[in-house]
Short mmCIF file of C-alpha atoms in Angstrom, two decimals:
data_model
loop_
_atom_site.label_atom_id
_atom_site.label_comp_id
_atom_site.label_asym_id
_atom_site.label_seq_id
_atom_site.Cartn_x
_atom_site.Cartn_y
_atom_site.Cartn_z
CA MET A 24 98.35 -58.99 -2.97
CA GLN A 25 94.99 -57.25 -3.31
CA GLU A 26 93.94 -54.42 -1.02
CA ALA A 27 91.14 -56.40 0.66
CA GLU A 28 93.55 -59.21 1.50
CA LEU A 29 96.15 -56.73 2.81
CA ILE A 30 93.51 -55.14 5.03
CA ARG A 31 92.37 -58.47 6.45
CA LYS A 32 95.95 -59.58 7.14
CA ALA A 33 96.84 -56.22 8.70
CA GLN A 34 93.73 -56.35 10.90
CA SER A 35 94.72 -59.80 12.09
CA GLY A 36 98.16 -58.59 13.18
CA ASP A 37 100.37 -59.17 10.14
CA HIS A 38 102.95 -56.38 10.48
CA ASP A 39 104.29 -56.74 6.91
CA ALA A 40 100.77 -56.46 5.48
CA LEU A 41 100.17 -53.34 7.57
CA VAL A 42 103.39 -51.74 6.30
CA ASP A 43 102.49 -52.63 2.70
CA LEU A 44 98.99 -51.21 3.15
CA LEU A 45 100.24 -47.94 4.61
CA ARG A 46 102.85 -47.61 1.87
CA SER A 47 100.20 -48.18 -0.79
CA ILE A 48 98.14 -45.21 0.43
CA GLU A 49 100.78 -42.74 1.64
CA THR A 50 101.12 -40.87 -1.68
CA SER A 51 97.37 -40.46 -2.03
CA VAL A 52 97.06 -39.31 1.59
CA TYR A 53 99.82 -36.73 1.16
CA ARG A 54 98.45 -35.47 -2.16
CA SER A 55 94.97 -34.96 -0.71
CA ALA A 56 96.33 -33.23 2.37
CA TYR A 57 98.57 -31.02 0.26
CA TYR A 58 95.77 -29.79 -1.97
CA ILE A 59 93.41 -29.29 0.95
CA LEU A 60 95.90 -27.53 3.24
CA GLY A 61 97.89 -25.73 0.58
CA ASN A 62 101.46 -26.16 1.79
CA GLU A 63 104.01 -28.89 2.02
CA GLN A 64 104.82 -28.81 5.73
CA ASP A 65 101.19 -28.90 6.86
CA ALA A 66 100.50 -31.68 4.35
CA LEU A 67 103.44 -33.74 5.63
CA ASP A 68 102.24 -33.28 9.22
CA ALA A 69 98.67 -34.18 8.28
CA ALA A 70 99.74 -37.21 6.23
CA GLN A 71 101.80 -38.51 9.13
CA GLU A 72 98.89 -38.03 11.51
CA VAL A 73 96.50 -39.76 9.09
CA LEU A 74 98.79 -42.78 8.72
CA ILE A 75 99.12 -43.02 12.51
CA ARG A 76 95.33 -42.86 12.90
CA ILE A 77 94.88 -45.57 10.27
CA TYR A 78 97.49 -47.69 12.05
CA ARG A 79 95.66 -47.28 15.36
CA LYS A 80 92.10 -47.56 14.02
CA LEU A 81 92.44 -50.14 11.25
CA ASP A 82 90.65 -52.70 13.40
CA THR A 83 87.54 -50.44 13.31
CA TYR A 84 87.38 -50.45 9.50
CA GLN A 85 84.47 -52.48 8.18
CA GLU A 86 83.86 -53.20 4.55
CA LYS A 87 80.61 -51.18 4.53
CA ALA A 88 82.43 -48.45 2.61
CA LYS A 89 85.37 -48.62 0.25
CA PHE A 90 88.72 -48.46 2.03
CA SER A 91 89.71 -45.35 0.02
CA THR A 92 86.54 -43.58 1.20
CA TRP A 93 87.31 -44.48 4.81
CA VAL A 94 90.88 -43.19 4.38
CA GLN A 95 89.70 -39.95 2.74
CA ARG A 96 87.31 -39.35 5.62
CA ILE A 97 90.25 -39.56 8.01
CA VAL A 98 92.27 -37.20 5.76
CA SER A 99 89.36 -34.76 5.72
CA ASN A 100 88.94 -34.88 9.49
CA VAL A 101 92.64 -34.33 10.14
CA CYS A 102 92.75 -31.44 7.66
CA MET A 103 89.65 -29.87 9.23
CA ASP A 104 91.34 -30.11 12.63
CA LYS A 105 94.38 -28.33 11.19
CA PHE A 106 92.16 -25.61 9.68
CA ARG A 107 90.49 -25.04 13.02
CA ALA A 108 93.86 -24.84 14.75
CA LYS A 109 95.36 -22.44 12.20
CA LYS A 110 92.36 -20.29 11.31
CA GLU A 111 92.86 -20.57 7.55
CA THR A 112 96.42 -19.58 6.80
CA VAL A 113 97.20 -20.77 3.29
CA SER A 114 100.61 -20.76 1.67
CA ILE A 115 100.99 -22.15 -1.83
CA GLU A 116 104.46 -23.30 -2.79
CA GLU A 117 105.57 -23.80 -6.37
CA HIS A 118 106.15 -27.40 -7.45
CA GLU A 119 107.33 -28.79 -10.74
CA LEU A 120 105.04 -30.90 -12.84
CA ILE A 121 106.93 -34.00 -13.90
CA ILE A 122 106.36 -34.66 -17.58
CA PRO A 123 107.48 -38.02 -18.96
CA ASP A 124 108.09 -36.77 -22.53
CA ARG A 125 110.78 -34.09 -22.40
CA ASN A 126 111.03 -33.55 -26.15
CA ASN A 127 109.20 -30.24 -26.23
CA VAL A 128 110.53 -27.74 -23.68
CA GLU A 129 107.91 -25.12 -24.57
CA ASP A 130 105.08 -27.55 -23.80
CA GLU A 131 106.77 -28.51 -20.54
CA ILE A 132 107.04 -24.87 -19.45
CA LEU A 133 103.40 -24.20 -20.37
CA LEU A 134 102.18 -27.29 -18.50
CA THR A 135 104.29 -26.45 -15.43
CA GLY A 136 102.90 -22.93 -15.43
CA LEU A 137 99.36 -24.20 -15.88
CA SER A 138 99.85 -26.73 -13.08
CA ASN A 139 101.06 -23.97 -10.76
CA ASP A 140 98.10 -21.77 -11.74
CA ILE A 141 95.64 -24.60 -11.09
CA GLN A 142 97.30 -25.43 -7.79
CA GLU A 143 97.18 -21.80 -6.70
CA ALA A 144 93.57 -21.44 -7.85
CA ILE A 145 92.55 -24.52 -5.86
CA GLY A 146 94.30 -22.98 -2.85
CA LYS A 147 92.14 -19.85 -3.20
CA LEU A 148 88.87 -21.79 -3.06
CA PRO A 149 86.88 -21.79 0.18
CA ARG A 150 87.80 -24.78 2.32
CA GLN A 151 84.63 -26.81 1.66
CA TYR A 152 84.98 -26.37 -2.13
CA ARG A 153 88.68 -27.18 -2.03
CA MET A 154 88.00 -30.45 -0.22
CA VAL A 155 85.41 -31.70 -2.72
CA VAL A 156 87.59 -30.68 -5.69
CA VAL A 157 90.56 -32.59 -4.28
CA LEU A 158 88.52 -35.70 -3.57
CA ARG A 159 86.75 -35.64 -6.95
CA TYR A 160 89.54 -34.70 -9.34
CA LEU A 161 92.72 -35.76 -7.58
CA GLU A 162 91.50 -38.81 -5.71
CA ASP A 163 88.84 -39.72 -8.32
CA LEU A 164 86.13 -40.44 -5.76
CA SER A 165 82.50 -40.60 -6.89
CA TYR A 166 80.00 -38.03 -5.63
CA GLN A 167 78.59 -40.64 -3.26
CA GLU A 168 82.05 -41.52 -1.91
CA ILE A 169 82.78 -37.82 -1.34
CA ALA A 170 79.48 -37.44 0.50
CA GLU A 171 80.42 -40.38 2.73
CA ALA A 172 83.99 -39.18 3.28
CA LEU A 173 82.91 -35.66 4.25
CA ASP A 174 79.65 -36.68 5.91
CA LEU A 175 77.65 -34.39 3.62
CA PRO A 176 74.39 -34.87 1.72
CA LEU A 177 74.90 -35.90 -1.90
CA ASN A 178 73.21 -32.74 -3.22
CA THR A 179 75.54 -30.58 -1.13
CA VAL A 180 78.54 -32.30 -2.71
CA LYS A 181 77.10 -31.67 -6.18
CA SER A 182 76.43 -28.04 -5.32
CA TYR A 183 79.92 -27.50 -3.89
CA LEU A 184 81.51 -29.03 -6.98
CA PHE A 185 79.40 -26.88 -9.29
CA ARG A 186 80.33 -23.70 -7.43
CA ALA A 187 83.97 -24.74 -7.14
CA ARG A 188 84.20 -25.30 -10.90
CA GLN A 189 82.68 -21.87 -11.51
CA GLN A 190 85.17 -20.21 -9.17
CA LEU A 191 88.10 -22.14 -10.65
CA GLN A 192 87.05 -21.11 -14.13
CA GLU A 193 86.96 -17.45 -13.07
CA LEU A 194 90.29 -17.69 -11.24
CA LEU A 195 92.02 -19.44 -14.12
CA TYR A 196 90.61 -16.91 -16.59
CA ASP A 197 92.08 -14.15 -14.40
CA TYR A 198 95.45 -15.97 -14.35
CA GLN A 199 95.47 -16.23 -18.14
CA LYS A 200 94.78 -12.52 -18.41
CA GLY A 201 97.48 -11.77 -15.82
CA GLY A 202 94.94 -10.34 -13.39
CA ILE A 203 96.08 -12.23 -10.31
CA GLY A 204 99.56 -12.44 -8.95
#
Protein backbone atom coordinates (compact mmCIF):
# COMPACT_ATOMS: atom_id res chain seq x y z
CA MET A 1 0.00 0.00 0.00
CA GLN A 2 1.37 3.42 -0.92
CA GLU A 3 1.94 6.13 1.67
CA ALA A 4 -0.79 8.43 0.34
CA GLU A 5 -3.34 5.62 0.51
CA LEU A 6 -2.21 4.70 4.05
CA ILE A 7 -2.60 8.31 5.13
CA ARG A 8 -6.10 8.60 3.67
CA LYS A 9 -7.21 5.34 5.28
CA ALA A 10 -5.66 6.30 8.63
CA GLN A 11 -7.35 9.71 8.51
CA SER A 12 -10.68 8.02 7.88
CA GLY A 13 -10.32 5.84 10.97
CA ASP A 14 -8.65 2.67 9.70
CA HIS A 15 -6.64 1.53 12.74
CA ASP A 16 -4.51 -0.97 10.80
CA ALA A 17 -3.54 1.69 8.27
CA LEU A 18 -2.59 4.03 11.10
CA VAL A 19 -0.39 1.38 12.72
CA ASP A 20 1.26 0.60 9.37
CA LEU A 21 1.86 4.31 8.74
CA LEU A 22 3.42 4.89 12.15
CA ARG A 23 5.60 1.79 11.77
CA SER A 24 6.79 2.99 8.37
CA ILE A 25 8.12 6.26 9.83
CA GLU A 26 9.31 5.25 13.30
CA THR A 27 12.92 4.49 12.28
CA SER A 28 13.27 7.77 10.42
CA VAL A 29 11.74 9.69 13.33
CA TYR A 30 14.09 8.06 15.84
CA ARG A 31 17.16 8.57 13.64
CA SER A 32 16.42 12.27 13.18
CA ALA A 33 15.76 12.76 16.88
CA TYR A 34 18.93 10.88 17.79
CA TYR A 35 21.18 12.98 15.59
CA ILE A 36 19.52 16.21 16.68
CA LEU A 37 19.46 15.46 20.41
CA GLY A 38 22.66 13.46 20.60
CA ASN A 39 21.72 10.62 22.93
CA GLU A 40 19.64 7.51 22.82
CA GLN A 41 17.30 8.11 25.76
CA ASP A 42 16.30 11.61 24.68
CA ALA A 43 15.83 10.36 21.12
CA LEU A 44 13.58 7.52 22.28
CA ASP A 45 11.51 9.94 24.35
CA ALA A 46 11.28 12.41 21.47
CA ALA A 47 10.41 9.70 18.94
CA GLN A 48 7.62 8.43 21.17
CA GLU A 49 6.27 11.95 21.61
CA VAL A 50 6.45 12.58 17.85
CA LEU A 51 4.53 9.40 17.06
CA ILE A 52 1.88 10.32 19.62
CA ARG A 53 1.55 13.81 18.12
CA ILE A 54 1.22 12.33 14.63
CA TYR A 55 -1.42 9.92 15.93
CA ARG A 56 -3.37 12.79 17.48
CA LYS A 57 -2.88 15.32 14.67
CA LEU A 58 -2.98 13.15 11.55
CA ASP A 59 -6.41 14.54 10.69
CA THR A 60 -4.80 18.02 10.36
CA TYR A 61 -2.31 16.85 7.72
CA GLN A 62 -3.12 18.20 4.27
CA GLU A 63 -1.30 17.23 1.14
CA LYS A 64 0.07 20.77 0.65
CA ALA A 65 3.48 19.50 1.77
CA LYS A 66 5.05 16.08 1.53
CA PHE A 67 4.17 13.84 4.46
CA SER A 68 7.87 13.39 5.32
CA THR A 69 8.27 17.18 5.54
CA TRP A 70 5.25 17.43 7.84
CA VAL A 71 6.69 14.64 10.03
CA GLN A 72 10.14 16.26 10.14
CA ARG A 73 8.58 19.53 11.23
CA ILE A 74 7.00 17.72 14.17
CA VAL A 75 10.35 16.03 14.95
CA SER A 76 12.07 19.42 14.85
CA ASN A 77 9.48 21.03 17.11
CA VAL A 78 9.65 18.23 19.67
CA CYS A 79 13.46 18.32 19.66
CA MET A 80 13.45 22.11 20.06
CA ASP A 81 11.12 21.72 23.04
CA LYS A 82 13.56 19.22 24.56
CA PHE A 83 16.49 21.59 23.96
CA ARG A 84 14.64 24.40 25.70
CA ALA A 85 13.82 22.13 28.62
CA LYS A 86 17.37 20.81 28.98
CA LYS A 87 19.42 23.87 28.11
CA GLU A 88 21.71 22.06 25.67
CA THR A 89 23.13 19.06 27.47
CA VAL A 90 24.57 16.75 24.83
CA SER A 91 25.81 13.24 25.43
CA ILE A 92 27.09 11.22 22.50
CA GLU A 93 27.02 7.46 22.92
CA GLU A 94 29.05 5.09 20.78
CA HIS A 95 27.09 2.93 18.34
CA GLU A 96 28.26 0.28 15.94
CA LEU A 97 27.94 0.81 12.24
CA ILE A 98 26.40 -2.30 10.73
CA ILE A 99 28.30 -3.30 7.61
CA PRO A 100 26.73 -5.94 5.38
CA ASP A 101 30.04 -7.26 3.98
CA ARG A 102 32.11 -8.60 6.87
CA ASN A 103 34.99 -9.91 4.78
CA ASN A 104 37.44 -7.16 5.66
CA VAL A 105 37.71 -6.55 9.42
CA GLU A 106 40.14 -3.65 8.98
CA ASP A 107 37.67 -1.78 6.76
CA GLU A 108 34.89 -2.48 9.24
CA ILE A 109 36.93 -1.05 12.13
CA LEU A 110 37.85 2.04 10.09
CA LEU A 111 34.23 2.64 9.04
CA THR A 112 32.96 2.16 12.60
CA GLY A 113 35.53 4.62 13.87
CA LEU A 114 34.70 7.09 11.12
CA SER A 115 30.98 6.72 11.84
CA ASN A 116 31.59 7.45 15.52
CA ASP A 117 33.75 10.47 14.63
CA ILE A 118 31.07 11.82 12.29
CA GLN A 119 28.36 11.22 14.86
CA GLU A 120 30.36 12.99 17.54
CA ALA A 121 31.22 15.86 15.20
CA ILE A 122 27.54 16.33 14.33
CA GLY A 123 26.80 16.39 18.06
CA LYS A 124 29.28 19.26 18.50
CA LEU A 125 27.57 21.46 15.91
CA PRO A 126 25.35 24.30 17.10
CA ARG A 127 21.74 23.16 17.34
CA GLN A 128 20.49 24.97 14.21
CA TYR A 129 23.32 23.53 12.08
CA ARG A 130 22.83 20.05 13.51
CA MET A 131 19.15 20.10 12.58
CA VAL A 132 19.73 21.06 8.94
CA VAL A 133 22.55 18.50 8.59
CA VAL A 134 20.33 15.72 9.93
CA LEU A 135 17.43 16.64 7.68
CA ARG A 136 19.61 17.04 4.58
CA TYR A 137 22.02 14.13 4.86
CA LEU A 138 20.23 11.59 7.02
CA GLU A 139 16.64 12.20 5.98
CA ASP A 140 17.55 13.30 2.42
CA LEU A 141 15.18 16.28 2.40
CA SER A 142 15.63 18.99 -0.22
CA TYR A 143 16.61 22.50 0.82
CA GLN A 144 13.02 23.61 0.26
CA GLU A 145 11.64 20.76 2.39
CA ILE A 146 14.09 21.63 5.18
CA ALA A 147 13.00 25.26 5.00
CA GLU A 148 9.37 24.17 5.33
CA ALA A 149 10.09 21.67 8.12
CA LEU A 150 12.04 24.21 10.19
CA ASP A 151 10.02 27.25 9.14
CA LEU A 152 13.15 29.02 7.90
CA PRO A 153 13.88 31.03 4.75
CA LEU A 154 15.50 28.97 2.00
CA ASN A 155 18.67 31.12 2.03
CA THR A 156 19.04 30.58 5.77
CA VAL A 157 18.93 26.81 5.24
CA LYS A 158 21.62 27.10 2.55
CA SER A 159 23.74 29.28 4.81
CA TYR A 160 23.38 26.93 7.79
CA LEU A 161 24.34 23.94 5.64
CA PHE A 162 27.37 25.75 4.24
CA ARG A 163 28.59 26.71 7.72
CA ALA A 164 27.79 23.27 9.13
CA ARG A 165 29.85 21.58 6.40
CA GLN A 166 32.76 23.92 7.15
CA GLN A 167 32.59 23.15 10.86
CA LEU A 168 32.26 19.41 10.24
CA GLN A 169 35.26 19.49 7.96
CA GLU A 170 37.32 21.24 10.66
CA LEU A 171 36.10 18.88 13.39
CA LEU A 172 36.76 15.77 11.34
CA TYR A 173 40.22 17.05 10.39
CA ASP A 174 40.92 17.50 14.11
CA TYR A 175 39.69 13.95 14.79
CA GLN A 176 41.99 12.54 12.11
CA LYS A 177 44.92 14.36 13.65
CA GLY A 178 43.92 13.17 17.13
CA GLY A 179 43.27 16.72 18.30
CA ILE A 180 39.88 16.11 19.89
CA GLY A 181 39.00 13.48 22.39
